[in-house]
Coordinates of C-alpha atoms (C1' of nucleotides) in Angstrom, one line a residue:
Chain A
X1300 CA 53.2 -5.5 119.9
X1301 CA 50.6 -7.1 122.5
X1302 CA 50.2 -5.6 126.0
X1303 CA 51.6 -8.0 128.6
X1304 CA 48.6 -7.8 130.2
X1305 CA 45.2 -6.9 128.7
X1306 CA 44.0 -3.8 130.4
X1307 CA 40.6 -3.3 131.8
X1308 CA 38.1 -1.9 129.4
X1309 CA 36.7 1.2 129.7
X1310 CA 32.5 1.7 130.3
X1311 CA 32.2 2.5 126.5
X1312 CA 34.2 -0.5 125.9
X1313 CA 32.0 -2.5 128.4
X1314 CA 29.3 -1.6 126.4
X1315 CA 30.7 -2.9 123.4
X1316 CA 31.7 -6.4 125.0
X1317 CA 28.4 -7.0 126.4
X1318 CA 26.9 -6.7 122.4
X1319 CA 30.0 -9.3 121.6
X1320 CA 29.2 -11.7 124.3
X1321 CA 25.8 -11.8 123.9
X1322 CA 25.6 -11.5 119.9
X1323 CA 28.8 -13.6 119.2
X1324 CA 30.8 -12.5 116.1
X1325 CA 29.7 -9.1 114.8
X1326 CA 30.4 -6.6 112.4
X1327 CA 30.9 -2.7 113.6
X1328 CA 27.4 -1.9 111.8
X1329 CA 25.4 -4.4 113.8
X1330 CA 27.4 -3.4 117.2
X1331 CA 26.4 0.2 116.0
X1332 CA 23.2 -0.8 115.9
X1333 CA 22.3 -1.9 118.6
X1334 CA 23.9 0.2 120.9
X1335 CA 21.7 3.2 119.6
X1336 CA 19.1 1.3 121.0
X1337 CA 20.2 2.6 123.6
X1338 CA 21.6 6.2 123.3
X1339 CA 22.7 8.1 120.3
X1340 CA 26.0 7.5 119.1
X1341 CA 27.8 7.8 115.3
X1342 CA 29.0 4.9 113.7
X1343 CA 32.7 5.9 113.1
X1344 CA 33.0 6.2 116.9
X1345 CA 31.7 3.0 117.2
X1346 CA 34.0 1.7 114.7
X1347 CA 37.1 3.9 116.7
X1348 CA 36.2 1.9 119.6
X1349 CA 36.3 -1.6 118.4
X1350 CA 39.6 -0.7 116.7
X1351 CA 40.9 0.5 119.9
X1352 CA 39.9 -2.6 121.5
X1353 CA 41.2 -4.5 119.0
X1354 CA 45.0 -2.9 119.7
X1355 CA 44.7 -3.4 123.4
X1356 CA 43.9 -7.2 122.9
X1357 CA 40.0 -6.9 124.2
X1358 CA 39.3 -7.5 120.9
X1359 CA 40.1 -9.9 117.7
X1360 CA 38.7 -9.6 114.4
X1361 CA 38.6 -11.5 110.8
X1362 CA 39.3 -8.9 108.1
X1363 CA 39.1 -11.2 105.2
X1364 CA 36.0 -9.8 103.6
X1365 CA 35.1 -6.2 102.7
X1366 CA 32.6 -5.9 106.8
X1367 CA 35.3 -6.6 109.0
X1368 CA 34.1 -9.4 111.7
X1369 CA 34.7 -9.2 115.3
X1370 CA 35.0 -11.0 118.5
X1371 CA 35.2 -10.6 122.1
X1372 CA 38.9 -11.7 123.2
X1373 CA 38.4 -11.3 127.1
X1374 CA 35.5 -14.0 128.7
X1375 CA 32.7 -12.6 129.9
X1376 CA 33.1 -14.5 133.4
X1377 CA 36.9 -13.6 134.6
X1378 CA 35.8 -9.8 133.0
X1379 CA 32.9 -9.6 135.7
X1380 CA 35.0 -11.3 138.5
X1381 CA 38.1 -8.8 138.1
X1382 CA 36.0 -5.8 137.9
X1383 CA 33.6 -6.6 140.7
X1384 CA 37.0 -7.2 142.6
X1385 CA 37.6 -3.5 142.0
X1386 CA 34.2 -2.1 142.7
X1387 CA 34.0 -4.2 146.3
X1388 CA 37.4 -2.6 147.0
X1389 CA 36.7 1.0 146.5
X1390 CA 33.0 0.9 147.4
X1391 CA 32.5 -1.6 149.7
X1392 CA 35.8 -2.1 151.6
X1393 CA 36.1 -5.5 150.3
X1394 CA 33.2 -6.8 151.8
X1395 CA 31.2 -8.5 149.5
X1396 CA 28.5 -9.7 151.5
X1397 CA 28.0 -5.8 152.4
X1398 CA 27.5 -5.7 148.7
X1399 CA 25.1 -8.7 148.1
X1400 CA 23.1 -7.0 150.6
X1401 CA 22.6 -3.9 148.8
X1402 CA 21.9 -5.5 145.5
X1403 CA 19.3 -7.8 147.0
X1404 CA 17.6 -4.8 149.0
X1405 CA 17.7 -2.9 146.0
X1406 CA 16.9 -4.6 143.1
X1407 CA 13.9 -7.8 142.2
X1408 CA 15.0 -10.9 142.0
X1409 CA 12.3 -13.0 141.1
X1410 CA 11.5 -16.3 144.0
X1411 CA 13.4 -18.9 141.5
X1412 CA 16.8 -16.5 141.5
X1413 CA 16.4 -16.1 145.5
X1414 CA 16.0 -19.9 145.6
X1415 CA 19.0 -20.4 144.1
X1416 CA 21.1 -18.0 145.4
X1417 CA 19.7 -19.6 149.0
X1418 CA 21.4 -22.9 147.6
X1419 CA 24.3 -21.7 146.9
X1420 CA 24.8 -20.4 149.9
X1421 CA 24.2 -23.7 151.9
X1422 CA 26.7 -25.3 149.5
X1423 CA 28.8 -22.9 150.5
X1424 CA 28.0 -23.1 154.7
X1425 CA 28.6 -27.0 154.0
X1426 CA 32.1 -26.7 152.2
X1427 CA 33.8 -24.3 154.9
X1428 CA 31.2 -24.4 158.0
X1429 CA 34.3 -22.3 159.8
Chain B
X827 CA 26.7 27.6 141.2
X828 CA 25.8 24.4 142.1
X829 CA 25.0 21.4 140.5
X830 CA 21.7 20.3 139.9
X831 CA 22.6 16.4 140.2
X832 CA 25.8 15.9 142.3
X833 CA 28.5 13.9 139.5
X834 CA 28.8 10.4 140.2
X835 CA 32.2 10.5 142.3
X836 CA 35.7 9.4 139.9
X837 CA 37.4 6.3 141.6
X838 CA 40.0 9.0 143.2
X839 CA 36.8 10.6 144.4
X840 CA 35.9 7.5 145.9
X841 CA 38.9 6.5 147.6
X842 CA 38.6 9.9 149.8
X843 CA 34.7 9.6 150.3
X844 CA 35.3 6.5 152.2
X845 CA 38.0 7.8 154.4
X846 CA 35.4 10.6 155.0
X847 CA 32.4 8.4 155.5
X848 CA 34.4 5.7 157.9
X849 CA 36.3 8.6 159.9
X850 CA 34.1 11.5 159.7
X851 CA 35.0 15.4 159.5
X852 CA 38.6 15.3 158.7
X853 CA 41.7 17.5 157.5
X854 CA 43.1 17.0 154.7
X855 CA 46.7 16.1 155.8
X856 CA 44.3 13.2 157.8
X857 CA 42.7 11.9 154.7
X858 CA 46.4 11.9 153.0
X859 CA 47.8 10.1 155.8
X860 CA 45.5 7.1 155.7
X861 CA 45.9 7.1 151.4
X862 CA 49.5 6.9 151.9
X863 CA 49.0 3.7 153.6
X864 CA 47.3 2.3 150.1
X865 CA 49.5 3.9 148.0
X866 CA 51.6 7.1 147.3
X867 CA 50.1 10.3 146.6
X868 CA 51.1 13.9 147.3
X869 CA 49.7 16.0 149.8
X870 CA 48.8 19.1 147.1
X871 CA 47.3 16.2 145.2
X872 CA 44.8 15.2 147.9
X873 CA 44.1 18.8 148.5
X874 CA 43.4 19.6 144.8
X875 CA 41.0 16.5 144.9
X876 CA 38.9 17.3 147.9
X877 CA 38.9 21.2 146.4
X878 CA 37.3 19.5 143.6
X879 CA 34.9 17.5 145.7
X880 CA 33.8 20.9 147.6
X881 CA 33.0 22.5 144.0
X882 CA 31.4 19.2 142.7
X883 CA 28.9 19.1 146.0
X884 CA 30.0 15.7 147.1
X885 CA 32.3 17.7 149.9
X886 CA 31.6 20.5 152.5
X887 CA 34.0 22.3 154.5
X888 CA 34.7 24.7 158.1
X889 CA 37.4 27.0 156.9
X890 CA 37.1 28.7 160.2
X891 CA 40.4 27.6 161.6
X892 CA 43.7 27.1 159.7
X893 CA 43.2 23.9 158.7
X894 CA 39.9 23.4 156.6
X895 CA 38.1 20.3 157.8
X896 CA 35.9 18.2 155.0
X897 CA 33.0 15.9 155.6
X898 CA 31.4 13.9 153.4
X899 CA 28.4 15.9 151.6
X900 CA 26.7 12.3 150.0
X901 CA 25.4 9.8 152.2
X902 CA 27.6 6.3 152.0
X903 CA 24.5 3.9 151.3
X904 CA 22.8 6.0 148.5
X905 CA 25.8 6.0 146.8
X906 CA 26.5 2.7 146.8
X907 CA 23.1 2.1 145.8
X908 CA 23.6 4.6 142.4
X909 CA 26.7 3.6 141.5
X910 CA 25.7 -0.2 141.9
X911 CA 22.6 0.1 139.8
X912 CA 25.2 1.5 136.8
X913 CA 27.3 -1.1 137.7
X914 CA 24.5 -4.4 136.8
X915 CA 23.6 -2.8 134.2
X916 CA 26.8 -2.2 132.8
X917 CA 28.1 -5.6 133.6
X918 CA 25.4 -8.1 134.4
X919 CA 22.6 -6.2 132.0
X920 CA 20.7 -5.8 135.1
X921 CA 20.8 -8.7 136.7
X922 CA 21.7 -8.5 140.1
X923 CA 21.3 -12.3 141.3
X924 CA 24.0 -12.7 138.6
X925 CA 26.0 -10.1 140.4
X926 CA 24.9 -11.9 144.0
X927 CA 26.2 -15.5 142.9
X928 CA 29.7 -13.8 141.2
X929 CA 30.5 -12.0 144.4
X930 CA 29.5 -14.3 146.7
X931 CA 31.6 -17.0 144.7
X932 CA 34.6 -15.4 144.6
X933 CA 34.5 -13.9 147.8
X934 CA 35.1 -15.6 151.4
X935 CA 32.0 -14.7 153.2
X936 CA 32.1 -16.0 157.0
X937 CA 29.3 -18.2 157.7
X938 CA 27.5 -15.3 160.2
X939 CA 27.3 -13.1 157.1
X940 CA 26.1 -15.9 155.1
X941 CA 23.8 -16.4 157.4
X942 CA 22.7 -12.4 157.3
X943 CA 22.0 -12.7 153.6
X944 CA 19.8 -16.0 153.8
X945 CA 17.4 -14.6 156.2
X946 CA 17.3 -11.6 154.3
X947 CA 16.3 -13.5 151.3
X948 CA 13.6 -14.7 153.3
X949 CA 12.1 -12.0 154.0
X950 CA 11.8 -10.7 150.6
X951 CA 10.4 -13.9 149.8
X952 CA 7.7 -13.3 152.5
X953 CA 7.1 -9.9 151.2
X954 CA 6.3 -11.0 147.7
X955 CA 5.5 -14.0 146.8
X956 CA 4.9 -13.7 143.8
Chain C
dA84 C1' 59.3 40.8 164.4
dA85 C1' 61.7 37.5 161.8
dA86 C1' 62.2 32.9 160.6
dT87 C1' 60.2 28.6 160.0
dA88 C1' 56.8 25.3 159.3
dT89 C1' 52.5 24.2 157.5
dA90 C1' 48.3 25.2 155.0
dT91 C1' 45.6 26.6 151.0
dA92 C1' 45.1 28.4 146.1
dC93 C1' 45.8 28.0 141.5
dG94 C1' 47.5 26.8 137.1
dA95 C1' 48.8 23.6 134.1
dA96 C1' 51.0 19.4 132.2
dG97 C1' 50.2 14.6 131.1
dC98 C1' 47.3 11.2 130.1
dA99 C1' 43.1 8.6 128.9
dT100 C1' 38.6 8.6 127.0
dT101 C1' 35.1 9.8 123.9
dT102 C1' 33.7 11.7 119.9
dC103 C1' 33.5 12.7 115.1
dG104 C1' 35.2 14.7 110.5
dT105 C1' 37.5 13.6 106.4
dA106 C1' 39.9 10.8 103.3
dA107 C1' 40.9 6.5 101.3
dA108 C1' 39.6 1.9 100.1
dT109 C1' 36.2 -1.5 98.8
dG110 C1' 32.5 -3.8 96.6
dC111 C1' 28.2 -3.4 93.9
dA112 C1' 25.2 -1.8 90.4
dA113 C1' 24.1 0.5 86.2
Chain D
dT1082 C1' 34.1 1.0 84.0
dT1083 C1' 32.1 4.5 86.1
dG1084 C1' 29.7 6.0 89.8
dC1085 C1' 27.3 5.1 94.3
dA1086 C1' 27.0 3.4 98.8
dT1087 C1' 29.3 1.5 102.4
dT1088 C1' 33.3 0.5 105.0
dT1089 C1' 37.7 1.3 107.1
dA1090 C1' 41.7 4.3 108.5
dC1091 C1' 43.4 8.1 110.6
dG1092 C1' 43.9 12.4 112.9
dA1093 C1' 42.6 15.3 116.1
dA1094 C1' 39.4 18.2 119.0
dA1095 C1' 37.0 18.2 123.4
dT1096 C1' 36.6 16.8 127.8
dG1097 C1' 37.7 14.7 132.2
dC1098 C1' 40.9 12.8 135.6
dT1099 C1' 45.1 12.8 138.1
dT1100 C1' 49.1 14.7 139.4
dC1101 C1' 52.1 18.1 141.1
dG1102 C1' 54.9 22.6 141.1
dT1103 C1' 54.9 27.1 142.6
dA1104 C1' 53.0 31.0 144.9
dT1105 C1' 50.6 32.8 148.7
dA1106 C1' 48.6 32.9 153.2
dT1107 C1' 48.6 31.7 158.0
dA1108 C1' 50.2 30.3 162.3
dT1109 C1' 54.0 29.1 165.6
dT1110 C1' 58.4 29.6 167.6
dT1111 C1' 62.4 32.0 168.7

DNA sequence: AAATATATACGAAGCATTTCGTAAATGCAA
DNA sequence: TTGCATTTACGAAATGCTTCGTATATATTT
């Protein structure tokens, strides 16, 4: 039985999407992998994880050969819009130019990345010049 | 004992830090009046919570009268600023222009804020041009 | 002072998340 | 085919978060 609606994942689960999304199609070893690039952490929890997943939808996988393959089910886009949503709520009292600020003050963006966040902007002052 | 790093607040944690930062030193039948307005929660719940906070260091308190009165122990901006780096990372693998152009297309921003961030990015492109 | 109202203290249940150990299945190699 | 290496399945411990019930303390009112 599916979840009506797929929940949001957890960080660990976060973690695991972000391998999907950028890798594509993988098996639990090379997930495994390359998350301990990162930190330590065993392969059976690893392999937990992306089982869990798989029940709660975040997840789909093709179990025809022996390595088990699988695939992101959520997009990466709509993941990052509904969870920012969240975070702008509960940090920055849904204001998210409060948070653009912050993120710009805080971390480099490199003069091409400003350049085209500078154009979107106008796009946007031209579409609703309220 | 203290801490040595103060724990990132939970999202509960959260929820009463910003009543705290917006409305300074308050009680804690205050803080679970203006909750209620979000959502229901009981008072010995919001109590329990900001007991928590005062043992976790993101809280302090004057127990001097009856009614204990809390203040925020963490300053708003920094953590916004910690929990903002984990959040890129976590979501946008560091990238915050990716971040920037998700929330600020998704987002209404009126045109005096837009106008905020532009000469913001401006100035950072003065102050390195590289 | 007694009764009432309101506050704090504390424990613990319920749930989710993370982690891993162990067992069973599977494929490959000798 | 027998054994070895790898994989999956499953259970469950450990921890953290949220919630609230109950007990206790404190102040106010009568």
């Amino acid at each position: 039985m599916e979840p009506l609606h797929t929940p949001s994942p957890t960080e660990s689960e976060l973690e695991i999407l972000q391998v999907l999304w950028q890798q594509g199609p993988s098996t639990v070893r090379q997930v495994n992998d390359l998350l301990n690039r990162r930190r330590e952490i065993g392969y059976t929890t690893t392999l937990k994880l992306m089982q869990i997943m798989l029940e709660k939808g975040l997840a789909t996988r093709d179990a025809s050969g022996k390595m088990h393959i699988y695939q992101a089910a959520v997009e990466e886009a709509s993941t990052q819009q509904r969870l920012l949503k969240r975070f702008v709520d509960t940090l920055f009292r849904g204001s998210a130019s409060q948070l653009v600020m912050q993120a710009l003050g805080n971390h480099e963006a490199s003069s091409e990345e400003l350049d085209e966040i500078k154009s979107l902007i106008e796009q946007m002052e031209k579409q609703q010049p309220k």
